[in-house]
Amino acid sequence: MGRHNLPEEPVPHPLDPPLRPAGRSETTGSHRIVAKKAPRRRIAKWPLVALGLVVLATLGVVGWNWADSVLNNRAEAQAASCNGGRTDIRIVVTPQIAKPVETAAARWNQDLTQVHGSCVHVAVQSKPASDVLNALTGKSSLDSIGGLPDGWIPESSYWVSQLSKAKPDVIGSPAMPIGSGPPADYPFVGLSGTSIDEVQQRGTQSFRTFLKEPAQLADFAAAGIRAS
């Protein structure tokens, strides 16, 4: 029987590339390897939110300051204009309390304080209580104290009671004590007369209330007058 000679398979050379299985390709085979895309990094949102809050807060502060400045400028312009004109009032005081009341009047006038739309200017005059009482009750001429004042601050309520007995129609508003310490209580009484209009009466009452504020009471205390 004859011997069949089979073809010898070639022996691969060590430097030849490795054989690939049939039917598989780098480009079209079913086992093509596709590189995976790297996952996309997500940016944290909280820094953006924080930045937005800071911007909003800054805008709010700027807007508030601007509005406040506008209101202040408007108030100052309105006060400086005194569209309602100027009203003068005169307060006659006992010499013991003249200095702190004059200081309060200067502060009031500097602020261009308005009453009923009119700038009220306060003048302070120092006179002994006996002289004022005599002038108000007709025992002496009103000219001796410069005419009828809008308000009076004697050193004691005694003088107000004497005026109330002799000439009650001259009293325009009840007395309010400004200081304390018997026998002095420094009552502030508003006066009334044909030469005193409504704005002057209101201005006198407002100035009396102004004297009870802390800044004025501190001036009284510095002058040795305790708050009532």
JSON list of C-alpha atoms in Angstrom, two decimals:
[
{"chain": "A", "resi": 1, "resn": "MET", "atom": "CA", "xyz": [0.00, 0.00, 0.00]},
{"chain": "A", "resi": 2, "resn": "GLY", "atom": "CA", "xyz": [1.35, 3.28, -0.98]},
{"chain": "A", "resi": 3, "resn": "ARG", "atom": "CA", "xyz": [2.28, 5.86, 1.57]},
{"chain": "A", "resi": 4, "resn": "HIS", "atom": "CA", "xyz": [0.58, 9.24, 1.32]},
{"chain": "A", "resi": 5, "resn": "ASN", "atom": "CA", "xyz": [2.87, 12.15, 1.78]},
{"chain": "A", "resi": 6, "resn": "LEU", "atom": "CA", "xyz": [1.01, 14.99, 3.62]},
{"chain": "A", "resi": 7, "resn": "PRO", "atom": "CA", "xyz": [2.19, 18.51, 3.11]},
{"chain": "A", "resi": 8, "resn": "GLU", "atom": "CA", "xyz": [4.22, 19.73, 5.95]},
{"chain": "A", "resi": 9, "resn": "GLU", "atom": "CA", "xyz": [2.90, 22.75, 7.80]},
{"chain": "A", "resi": 10, "resn": "PRO", "atom": "CA", "xyz": [5.23, 25.66, 7.80]},
{"chain": "A", "resi": 11, "resn": "VAL", "atom": "CA", "xyz": [7.01, 26.32, 11.03]},
{"chain": "A", "resi": 12, "resn": "PRO", "atom": "CA", "xyz": [6.49, 29.94, 12.13]},
{"chain": "A", "resi": 13, "resn": "HIS", "atom": "CA", "xyz": [9.52, 32.06, 12.42]},
{"chain": "A", "resi": 14, "resn": "PRO", "atom": "CA", "xyz": [10.07, 33.60, 15.85]},
{"chain": "A", "resi": 15, "resn": "LEU", "atom": "CA", "xyz": [10.01, 37.13, 14.38]},
{"chain": "A", "resi": 16, "resn": "ASP", "atom": "CA", "xyz": [6.74, 36.63, 12.43]},
{"chain": "A", "resi": 17, "resn": "PRO", "atom": "CA", "xyz": [3.54, 38.25, 13.94]},
{"chain": "A", "resi": 18, "resn": "PRO", "atom": "CA", "xyz": [1.19, 35.85, 15.70]},
{"chain": "A", "resi": 19, "resn": "LEU", "atom": "CA", "xyz": [-1.43, 34.22, 13.59]},
{"chain": "A", "resi": 20, "resn": "ARG", "atom": "CA", "xyz": [-4.99, 35.59, 14.05]},
{"chain": "A", "resi": 21, "resn": "PRO", "atom": "CA", "xyz": [-7.99, 33.33, 14.07]},
{"chain": "A", "resi": 22, "resn": "ALA", "atom": "CA", "xyz": [-9.82, 33.16, 10.79]},
{"chain": "A", "resi": 23, "resn": "GLY", "atom": "CA", "xyz": [-12.98, 35.24, 10.45]},
{"chain": "A", "resi": 24, "resn": "ARG", "atom": "CA", "xyz": [-11.88, 37.93, 12.98]},
{"chain": "A", "resi": 25, "resn": "SER", "atom": "CA", "xyz": [-10.70, 41.28, 11.93]},
{"chain": "A", "resi": 26, "resn": "GLU", "atom": "CA", "xyz": [-9.44, 44.34, 13.71]},
{"chain": "A", "resi": 27, "resn": "THR", "atom": "CA", "xyz": [-11.82, 46.49, 11.71]},
{"chain": "A", "resi": 28, "resn": "THR", "atom": "CA", "xyz": [-14.95, 44.48, 10.93]},
{"chain": "A", "resi": 29, "resn": "GLY", "atom": "CA", "xyz": [-14.96, 41.47, 13.20]},
{"chain": "A", "resi": 30, "resn": "SER", "atom": "CA", "xyz": [-17.65, 40.77, 15.75]},
{"chain": "A", "resi": 31, "resn": "HIS", "atom": "CA", "xyz": [-15.09, 41.04, 18.50]},
{"chain": "A", "resi": 32, "resn": "ARG", "atom": "CA", "xyz": [-13.95, 44.57, 17.57]},
{"chain": "A", "resi": 33, "resn": "ILE", "atom": "CA", "xyz": [-12.58, 46.34, 20.59]},
{"chain": "A", "resi": 34, "resn": "VAL", "atom": "CA", "xyz": [-14.01, 49.85, 20.99]},
{"chain": "A", "resi": 35, "resn": "ALA", "atom": "CA", "xyz": [-12.35, 52.21, 23.48]},
{"chain": "A", "resi": 36, "resn": "LYS", "atom": "CA", "xyz": [-14.72, 53.40, 26.22]},
{"chain": "A", "resi": 37, "resn": "LYS", "atom": "CA", "xyz": [-15.15, 57.15, 26.65]},
{"chain": "A", "resi": 38, "resn": "ALA", "atom": "CA", "xyz": [-14.00, 58.57, 29.95]},
{"chain": "A", "resi": 39, "resn": "PRO", "atom": "CA", "xyz": [-16.92, 59.60, 32.21]},
{"chain": "A", "resi": 40, "resn": "ARG", "atom": "CA", "xyz": [-17.66, 63.40, 32.09]},
{"chain": "A", "resi": 41, "resn": "ARG", "atom": "CA", "xyz": [-16.78, 65.20, 35.30]},
{"chain": "A", "resi": 42, "resn": "ARG", "atom": "CA", "xyz": [-19.73, 67.00, 36.92]},
{"chain": "A", "resi": 43, "resn": "ILE", "atom": "CA", "xyz": [-19.11, 70.54, 38.22]},
{"chain": "A", "resi": 44, "resn": "ALA", "atom": "CA", "xyz": [-20.32, 71.21, 41.76]},
{"chain": "A", "resi": 45, "resn": "LYS", "atom": "CA", "xyz": [-23.21, 73.71, 41.84]},
{"chain": "A", "resi": 46, "resn": "TRP", "atom": "CA", "xyz": [-22.86, 75.10, 45.41]},
{"chain": "A", "resi": 47, "resn": "PRO", "atom": "CA", "xyz": [-20.01, 77.55, 44.60]},
{"chain": "A", "resi": 48, "resn": "LEU", "atom": "CA", "xyz": [-22.19, 79.13, 41.89]},
{"chain": "A", "resi": 49, "resn": "VAL", "atom": "CA", "xyz": [-25.14, 79.38, 44.29]},
{"chain": "A", "resi": 50, "resn": "ALA", "atom": "CA", "xyz": [-22.94, 80.96, 46.97]},
{"chain": "A", "resi": 51, "resn": "LEU", "atom": "CA", "xyz": [-21.55, 83.45, 44.47]},
{"chain": "A", "resi": 52, "resn": "GLY", "atom": "CA", "xyz": [-25.05, 84.39, 43.39]},
{"chain": "A", "resi": 53, "resn": "LEU", "atom": "CA", "xyz": [-26.11, 85.02, 47.00]},
{"chain": "A", "resi": 54, "resn": "VAL", "atom": "CA", "xyz": [-23.08, 87.24, 47.57]},
{"chain": "A", "resi": 55, "resn": "VAL", "atom": "CA", "xyz": [-23.90, 89.28, 44.46]},
{"chain": "A", "resi": 56, "resn": "LEU", "atom": "CA", "xyz": [-27.53, 89.69, 45.52]},
{"chain": "A", "resi": 57, "resn": "ALA", "atom": "CA", "xyz": [-26.53, 90.72, 49.03]},
{"chain": "A", "resi": 58, "resn": "THR", "atom": "CA", "xyz": [-24.08, 93.28, 47.67]},
{"chain": "A", "resi": 59, "resn": "LEU", "atom": "CA", "xyz": [-26.71, 94.74, 45.34]},
{"chain": "A", "resi": 60, "resn": "GLY", "atom": "CA", "xyz": [-29.16, 94.89, 48.24]},
{"chain": "A", "resi": 61, "resn": "VAL", "atom": "CA", "xyz": [-26.76, 96.83, 50.45]},
{"chain": "A", "resi": 62, "resn": "VAL", "atom": "CA", "xyz": [-25.92, 99.24, 47.65]},
{"chain": "A", "resi": 63, "resn": "GLY", "atom": "CA", "xyz": [-29.61, 99.74, 46.86]},
{"chain": "A", "resi": 64, "resn": "TRP", "atom": "CA", "xyz": [-30.50, 100.29, 50.52]},
{"chain": "A", "resi": 65, "resn": "ASN", "atom": "CA", "xyz": [-27.71, 102.85, 50.99]},
{"chain": "A", "resi": 66, "resn": "TRP", "atom": "CA", "xyz": [-28.77, 104.64, 47.84]},
{"chain": "A", "resi": 67, "resn": "ALA", "atom": "CA", "xyz": [-32.42, 104.82, 48.93]},
{"chain": "A", "resi": 68, "resn": "ASP", "atom": "CA", "xyz": [-31.42, 105.96, 52.42]},
{"chain": "A", "resi": 69, "resn": "SER", "atom": "CA", "xyz": [-29.21, 108.67, 50.95]},
{"chain": "A", "resi": 70, "resn": "VAL", "atom": "CA", "xyz": [-32.02, 109.86, 48.69]},
{"chain": "A", "resi": 71, "resn": "LEU", "atom": "CA", "xyz": [-34.45, 110.07, 51.61]},
{"chain": "A", "resi": 72, "resn": "ASN", "atom": "CA", "xyz": [-31.94, 111.93, 53.78]},
{"chain": "A", "resi": 73, "resn": "ASN", "atom": "CA", "xyz": [-31.14, 114.39, 51.02]},
{"chain": "A", "resi": 74, "resn": "ARG", "atom": "CA", "xyz": [-34.84, 114.94, 50.39]},
{"chain": "A", "resi": 75, "resn": "ALA", "atom": "CA", "xyz": [-35.52, 115.54, 54.09]},
{"chain": "A", "resi": 76, "resn": "GLU", "atom": "CA", "xyz": [-32.59, 117.95, 54.34]},
{"chain": "A", "resi": 77, "resn": "ALA", "atom": "CA", "xyz": [-33.73, 119.81, 51.23]},
{"chain": "A", "resi": 78, "resn": "GLN", "atom": "CA", "xyz": [-37.27, 120.04, 52.55]},
{"chain": "A", "resi": 79, "resn": "ALA", "atom": "CA", "xyz": [-36.05, 121.33, 55.91]},
{"chain": "A", "resi": 80, "resn": "ALA", "atom": "CA", "xyz": [-33.70, 123.84, 54.31]},
{"chain": "A", "resi": 81, "resn": "SER", "atom": "CA", "xyz": [-36.43, 125.16, 52.02]},
{"chain": "A", "resi": 82, "resn": "CYS", "atom": "CA", "xyz": [-38.93, 126.02, 54.80]},
{"chain": "A", "resi": 83, "resn": "ASN", "atom": "CA", "xyz": [-41.72, 126.29, 52.24]},
{"chain": "A", "resi": 84, "resn": "GLY", "atom": "CA", "xyz": [-44.16, 127.40, 54.91]},
{"chain": "A", "resi": 85, "resn": "GLY", "atom": "CA", "xyz": [-42.01, 130.37, 55.87]},
{"chain": "A", "resi": 86, "resn": "ARG", "atom": "CA", "xyz": [-40.59, 131.18, 59.29]},
{"chain": "A", "resi": 87, "resn": "THR", "atom": "CA", "xyz": [-42.37, 131.63, 62.61]},
{"chain": "A", "resi": 88, "resn": "ASP", "atom": "CA", "xyz": [-40.66, 133.28, 65.58]},
{"chain": "A", "resi": 89, "resn": "ILE", "atom": "CA", "xyz": [-41.46, 132.38, 69.16]},
{"chain": "A", "resi": 90, "resn": "ARG", "atom": "CA", "xyz": [-39.99, 133.88, 72.31]},
{"chain": "A", "resi": 91, "resn": "ILE", "atom": "CA", "xyz": [-39.57, 132.10, 75.61]},
{"chain": "A", "resi": 92, "resn": "VAL", "atom": "CA", "xyz": [-38.93, 134.11, 78.77]},
{"chain": "A", "resi": 93, "resn": "VAL", "atom": "CA", "xyz": [-37.08, 132.14, 81.44]},
{"chain": "A", "resi": 94, "resn": "THR", "atom": "CA", "xyz": [-35.80, 132.67, 84.94]},
{"chain": "A", "resi": 95, "resn": "PRO", "atom": "CA", "xyz": [-32.03, 133.38, 85.00]},
{"chain": "A", "resi": 96, "resn": "GLN", "atom": "CA", "xyz": [-31.22, 130.10, 86.80]},
{"chain": "A", "resi": 97, "resn": "ILE", "atom": "CA", "xyz": [-32.28, 128.00, 83.81]},
{"chain": "A", "resi": 98, "resn": "ALA", "atom": "CA", "xyz": [-31.39, 130.38, 81.00]},
{"chain": "A", "resi": 99, "resn": "LYS", "atom": "CA", "xyz": [-28.14, 128.72, 79.87]},
{"chain": "A", "resi": 100, "resn": "PRO", "atom": "CA", "xyz": [-29.43, 125.17, 79.19]},
{"chain": "A", "resi": 101, "resn": "VAL", "atom": "CA", "xyz": [-32.60, 126.52, 77.55]},
{"chain": "A", "resi": 102, "resn": "GLU", "atom": "CA", "xyz": [-30.51, 128.76, 75.29]},
{"chain": "A", "resi": 103, "resn": "THR", "atom": "CA", "xyz": [-28.38, 125.74, 74.35]},
{"chain": "A", "resi": 104, "resn": "ALA", "atom": "CA", "xyz": [-31.53, 123.76, 73.53]},
{"chain": "A", "resi": 105, "resn": "ALA", "atom": "CA", "xyz": [-32.90, 126.63, 71.45]},
{"chain": "A", "resi": 106, "resn": "ALA", "atom": "CA", "xyz": [-29.67, 126.83, 69.44]},
{"chain": "A", "resi": 107, "resn": "ARG", "atom": "CA", "xyz": [-29.90, 123.09, 68.73]},
{"chain": "A", "resi": 108, "resn": "TRP", "atom": "CA", "xyz": [-33.57, 123.41, 67.76]},
{"chain": "A", "resi": 109, "resn": "ASN", "atom": "CA", "xyz": [-32.89, 126.33, 65.42]},
{"chain": "A", "resi": 110, "resn": "GLN", "atom": "CA", "xyz": [-29.90, 124.63, 63.81]},
{"chain": "A", "resi": 111, "resn": "ASP", "atom": "CA", "xyz": [-32.12, 121.66, 62.89]},
{"chain": "A", "resi": 112, "resn": "LEU", "atom": "CA", "xyz": [-34.60, 124.02, 61.18]},
{"chain": "A", "resi": 113, "resn": "THR", "atom": "CA", "xyz": [-37.41, 122.38, 63.12]},
{"chain": "A", "resi": 114, "resn": "GLN", "atom": "CA", "xyz": [-40.77, 122.70, 61.37]},
{"chain": "A", "resi": 115, "resn": "VAL", "atom": "CA", "xyz": [-44.22, 122.93, 62.89]},
{"chain": "A", "resi": 116, "resn": "HIS", "atom": "CA", "xyz": [-47.25, 122.90, 60.56]},
{"chain": "A", "resi": 117, "resn": "GLY", "atom": "CA", "xyz": [-44.86, 123.30, 57.61]},
{"chain": "A", "resi": 118, "resn": "SER", "atom": "CA", "xyz": [-43.26, 126.44, 59.02]},
{"chain": "A", "resi": 119, "resn": "CYS", "atom": "CA", "xyz": [-39.70, 126.72, 60.36]},
{"chain": "A", "resi": 120, "resn": "VAL", "atom": "CA", "xyz": [-40.02, 127.76, 63.99]},
{"chain": "A", "resi": 121, "resn": "HIS", "atom": "CA", "xyz": [-37.20, 129.90, 65.36]},
{"chain": "A", "resi": 122, "resn": "VAL", "atom": "CA", "xyz": [-36.90, 130.05, 69.16]},
{"chain": "A", "resi": 123, "resn": "ALA", "atom": "CA", "xyz": [-35.50, 133.10, 70.99]},
{"chain": "A", "resi": 124, "resn": "VAL", "atom": "CA", "xyz": [-34.77, 132.87, 74.72]},
{"chain": "A", "resi": 125, "resn": "GLN", "atom": "CA", "xyz": [-34.93, 135.89, 77.03]},
{"chain": "A", "resi": 126, "resn": "SER", "atom": "CA", "xyz": [-33.90, 135.90, 80.69]},
{"chain": "A", "resi": 127, "resn": "LYS", "atom": "CA", "xyz": [-36.09, 137.84, 83.15]},
{"chain": "A", "resi": 128, "resn": "PRO", "atom": "CA", "xyz": [-36.82, 137.56, 86.89]},
{"chain": "A", "resi": 129, "resn": "ALA", "atom": "CA", "xyz": [-40.13, 135.82, 87.57]},
{"chain": "A", "resi": 130, "resn": "SER", "atom": "CA", "xyz": [-41.52, 138.80, 89.51]},
{"chain": "A", "resi": 131, "resn": "ASP", "atom": "CA", "xyz": [-40.97, 141.13, 86.55]},
{"chain": "A", "resi": 132, "resn": "VAL", "atom": "CA", "xyz": [-42.72, 138.75, 84.17]},
{"chain": "A", "resi": 133, "resn": "LEU", "atom": "CA", "xyz": [-45.68, 138.24, 86.50]},
{"chain": "A", "resi": 134, "resn": "ASN", "atom": "CA", "xyz": [-46.16, 141.97, 86.93]},
{"chain": "A", "resi": 135, "resn": "ALA", "atom": "CA", "xyz": [-46.10, 142.51, 83.17]},
{"chain": "A", "resi": 136, "resn": "LEU", "atom": "CA", "xyz": [-48.51, 139.65, 82.44]},
{"chain": "A", "resi": 137, "resn": "THR", "atom": "CA", "xyz": [-51.01, 140.74, 85.10]},
{"chain": "A", "resi": 138, "resn": "GLY", "atom": "CA", "xyz": [-50.96, 144.41, 84.08]},
{"chain": "A", "resi": 139, "resn": "LYS", "atom": "CA", "xyz": [-49.07, 145.73, 87.09]},
{"chain": "A", "resi": 140, "resn": "SER", "atom": "CA", "xyz": [-46.40, 146.90, 84.67]},
{"chain": "A", "resi": 141, "resn": "SER", "atom": "CA", "xyz": [-46.20, 147.37, 80.92]},
{"chain": "A", "resi": 142, "resn": "LEU", "atom": "CA", "xyz": [-45.71, 144.37, 78.65]},
{"chain": "A", "resi": 143, "resn": "ASP", "atom": "CA", "xyz": [-43.07, 146.43, 76.93]},
{"chain": "A", "resi": 144, "resn": "SER", "atom": "CA", "xyz": [-40.90, 146.00, 80.01]},
{"chain": "A", "resi": 145, "resn": "ILE", "atom": "CA", "xyz": [-40.40, 142.35, 79.05]},
{"chain": "A", "resi": 146, "resn": "GLY", "atom": "CA", "xyz": [-40.41, 142.93, 75.28]},
{"chain": "A", "resi": 147, "resn": "GLY", "atom": "CA", "xyz": [-44.10, 142.28, 74.73]},
{"chain": "A", "resi": 148, "resn": "LEU", "atom": "CA", "xyz": [-46.20, 139.18, 75.30]},
{"chain": "A", "resi": 149, "resn": "PRO", "atom": "CA", "xyz": [-43.96, 136.07, 75.16]},
{"chain": "A", "resi": 150, "resn": "ASP", "atom": "CA", "xyz": [-45.11, 132.74, 73.76]},
{"chain": "A", "resi": 151, "resn": "GLY", "atom": "CA", "xyz": [-43.90, 130.77, 76.76]},
{"chain": "A", "resi": 152, "resn": "TRP", "atom": "CA", "xyz": [-42.65, 131.31, 80.28]},
{"chain": "A", "resi": 153, "resn": "ILE", "atom": "CA", "xyz": [-40.40, 129.25, 82.56]},
{"chain": "A", "resi": 154, "resn": "PRO", "atom": "CA", "xyz": [-40.24, 130.65, 86.11]},
{"chain": "A", "resi": 155, "resn": "GLU", "atom": "CA", "xyz": [-38.33, 128.86, 88.85]},
{"chain": "A", "resi": 156, "resn": "SER", "atom": "CA", "xyz": [-41.42, 127.70, 90.73]},
{"chain": "A", "resi": 157, "resn": "SER", "atom": "CA", "xyz": [-45.06, 126.75, 90.16]},
{"chain": "A", "resi": 158, "resn": "TYR", "atom": "CA", "xyz": [-45.92, 129.45, 92.67]},
{"chain": "A", "resi": 159, "resn": "TRP", "atom": "CA", "xyz": [-45.59, 132.08, 89.94]},
{"chain": "A", "resi": 160, "resn": "VAL", "atom": "CA", "xyz": [-47.83, 130.14, 87.56]},
{"chain": "A", "resi": 161, "resn": "SER", "atom": "CA", "xyz": [-50.51, 129.80, 90.22]},
{"chain": "A", "resi": 162, "resn": "GLN", "atom": "CA", "xyz": [-50.36, 133.54, 90.84]},
{"chain": "A", "resi": 163, "resn": "LEU", "atom": "CA", "xyz": [-50.80, 134.20, 87.11]},
{"chain": "A", "resi": 164, "resn": "SER", "atom": "CA", "xyz": [-53.70, 131.72, 86.95]},
{"chain": "A", "resi": 165, "resn": "LYS", "atom": "CA", "xyz": [-55.49, 133.56, 89.76]},
{"chain": "A", "resi": 166, "resn": "ALA", "atom": "CA", "xyz": [-54.91, 137.06, 88.41]},
{"chain": "A", "resi": 167, "resn": "LYS", "atom": "CA", "xyz": [-55.14, 136.53, 84.64]},
{"chain": "A", "resi": 168, "resn": "PRO", "atom": "CA", "xyz": [-56.27, 132.98, 83.73]},
{"chain": "A", "resi": 169, "resn": "ASP", "atom": "CA", "xyz": [-56.99, 133.88, 80.10]},
{"chain": "A", "resi": 170, "resn": "VAL", "atom": "CA", "xyz": [-53.27, 134.51, 79.53]},
{"chain": "A", "resi": 171, "resn": "ILE", "atom": "CA", "xyz": [-52.46, 130.81, 80.10]},
{"chain": "A", "resi": 172, "resn": "GLY", "atom": "CA", "xyz": [-52.64, 128.97, 76.79]},
{"chain": "A", "resi": 173, "resn": "SER", "atom": "CA", "xyz": [-51.56, 125.47, 77.88]},
{"chain": "A", "resi": 174, "resn": "PRO", "atom": "CA", "xyz": [-51.01, 123.73, 81.24]},
{"chain": "A", "resi": 175, "resn": "ALA", "atom": "CA", "xyz": [-47.59, 124.05, 82.86]},
{"chain": "A", "resi": 176, "resn": "MET", "atom": "CA", "xyz": [-45.11, 121.17, 82.51]},
{"chain": "A", "resi": 177, "resn": "PRO", "atom": "CA", "xyz": [-42.25, 120.92, 85.03]},
{"chain": "A", "resi": 178, "resn": "ILE", "atom": "CA", "xyz": [-38.83, 120.93, 83.37]},
{"chain": "A", "resi": 179, "resn": "GLY", "atom": "CA", "xyz": [-36.66, 120.33, 86.46]},
{"chain": "A", "resi": 180, "resn": "SER", "atom": "CA", "xyz": [-37.06, 119.09, 90.00]},
{"chain": "A", "resi": 181, "resn": "GLY", "atom": "CA", "xyz": [-35.90, 119.86, 93.51]},
{"chain": "A", "resi": 182, "resn": "PRO", "atom": "CA", "xyz": [-38.09, 121.95, 95.79]},
{"chain": "A", "resi": 183, "resn": "PRO", "atom": "CA", "xyz": [-38.76, 124.76, 95.90]},
{"chain": "A", "resi": 184, "resn": "ALA", "atom": "CA", "xyz": [-37.76, 124.98, 92.22]},
{"chain": "A", "resi": 185, "resn": "ASP", "atom": "CA", "xyz": [-39.55, 122.86, 89.60]},
{"chain": "A", "resi": 186, "resn": "TYR", "atom": "CA", "xyz": [-39.17, 125.17, 86.59]},
{"chain": "A", "resi": 187, "resn": "PRO", "atom": "CA", "xyz": [-42.67, 124.87, 85.04]},
{"chain": "A", "resi": 188, "resn": "PHE", "atom": "CA", "xyz": [-43.00, 125.65, 81.35]},
{"chain": "A", "resi": 189, "resn": "VAL", "atom": "CA", "xyz": [-46.34, 127.33, 80.61]},
{"chain": "A", "resi": 190, "resn": "GLY", "atom": "CA", "xyz": [-47.59, 128.31, 77.16]},
{"chain": "A", "resi": 191, "resn": "LEU", "atom": "CA", "xyz": [-49.21, 131.73, 76.96]},
{"chain": "A", "resi": 192, "resn": "SER", "atom": "CA", "xyz": [-52.15, 133.03, 74.95]},
{"chain": "A", "resi": 193, "resn": "GLY", "atom": "CA", "xyz": [-53.08, 136.37, 73.44]},
{"chain": "A", "resi": 194, "resn": "THR", "atom": "CA", "xyz": [-54.12, 138.15, 70.26]},
{"chain": "A", "resi": 195, "resn": "SER", "atom": "CA", "xyz": [-50.49, 138.39, 69.12]},
{"chain": "A", "resi": 196, "resn": "ILE", "atom": "CA", "xyz": [-49.96, 134.60, 69.38]},
{"chain": "A", "resi": 197, "resn": "ASP", "atom": "CA", "xyz": [-51.32, 132.52, 66.48]},
{"chain": "A", "resi": 198, "resn": "GLU", "atom": "CA", "xyz": [-51.90, 128.77, 66.24]},
{"chain": "A", "resi": 199, "resn": "VAL", "atom": "CA", "xyz": [-48.49, 127.97, 64.73]},
{"chain": "A", "resi": 200, "resn": "GLN", "atom": "CA", "xyz": [-46.77, 129.86, 67.54]},
{"chain": "A", "resi": 201, "resn": "GLN", "atom": "CA", "xyz": [-48.82, 128.00, 70.14]},
{"chain": "A", "resi": 202, "resn": "ARG", "atom": "CA", "xyz": [-47.99, 124.65, 68.53]},
{"chain": "A", "resi": 203, "resn": "GLY", "atom": "CA", "xyz": [-44.35, 125.62, 68.19]},
{"chain": "A", "resi": 204, "resn": "THR", "atom": "CA", "xyz": [-44.18, 126.55, 71.88]},
{"chain": "A", "resi": 205, "resn": "GLN", "atom": "CA", "xyz": [-45.70, 123.22, 72.91]},
{"chain": "A", "resi": 206, "resn": "SER", "atom": "CA", "xyz": [-43.32, 121.33, 70.61]},
{"chain": "A", "resi": 207, "resn": "PHE", "atom": "CA", "xyz": [-40.31, 123.15, 72.05]},
{"chain": "A", "resi": 208, "resn": "ARG", "atom": "CA", "xyz": [-41.53, 122.35, 75.57]},
{"chain": "A", "resi": 209, "resn": "THR", "atom": "CA", "xyz": [-41.61, 118.66, 74.63]},
{"chain": "A", "resi": 210, "resn": "PHE", "atom": "CA", "xyz": [-38.17, 119.04, 73.02]},
{"chain": "A", "resi": 211, "resn": "LEU", "atom": "CA", "xyz": [-36.77, 120.19, 76.38]},
{"chain": "A", "resi": 212, "resn": "LYS", "atom": "CA", "xyz": [-37.72, 116.81, 77.89]},
{"chain": "A", "resi": 213, "resn": "GLU", "atom": "CA", "xyz": [-35.54, 114.84, 75.49]},
{"chain": "A", "resi": 214, "resn": "PRO", "atom": "CA", "xyz": [-32.31, 113.20, 76.78]},
{"chain": "A", "resi": 215, "resn": "ALA", "atom": "CA", "xyz": [-29.87, 115.65, 75.15]},
{"chain": "A", "resi": 216, "resn": "GLN", "atom": "CA", "xyz": [-31.57, 118.65, 76.76]},
{"chain": "A", "resi": 217, "resn": "LEU", "atom": "CA", "xyz": [-31.97, 116.92, 80.12]},
{"chain": "A", "resi": 218, "resn": "ALA", "atom": "CA", "xyz": [-28.23, 116.26, 80.08]},
{"chain": "A", "resi": 219, "resn": "ASP", "atom": "CA", "xyz": [-27.64, 120.00, 79.65]},
{"chain": "A", "resi": 220, "resn": "PHE", "atom": "CA", "xyz": [-29.96, 120.70, 82.58]},
{"chain": "A", "resi": 221, "resn": "ALA", "atom": "CA", "xyz": [-28.09, 118.17, 84.71]},
{"chain": "A", "resi": 222, "resn": "ALA", "atom": "CA", "xyz": [-24.78, 119.83, 83.82]},
{"chain": "A", "resi": 223, "resn": "ALA", "atom": "CA", "xyz": [-26.29, 123.11, 85.05]},
{"chain": "A", "resi": 224, "resn": "GLY", "atom": "CA", "xyz": [-27.29, 121.46, 88.35]},
{"chain": "A", "resi": 225, "resn": "ILE", "atom": "CA", "xyz": [-30.96, 121.00, 87.44]},
{"chain": "A", "resi": 226, "resn": "ARG", "atom": "CA", "xyz": [-32.35, 117.52, 87.90]},
{"chain": "A", "resi": 227, "resn": "ALA", "atom": "CA", "xyz": [-34.93, 116.05, 85.54]},
{"chain": "A", "resi": 228, "resn": "SER", "atom": "CA", "xyz": [-38.48, 116.08, 86.84]}
]
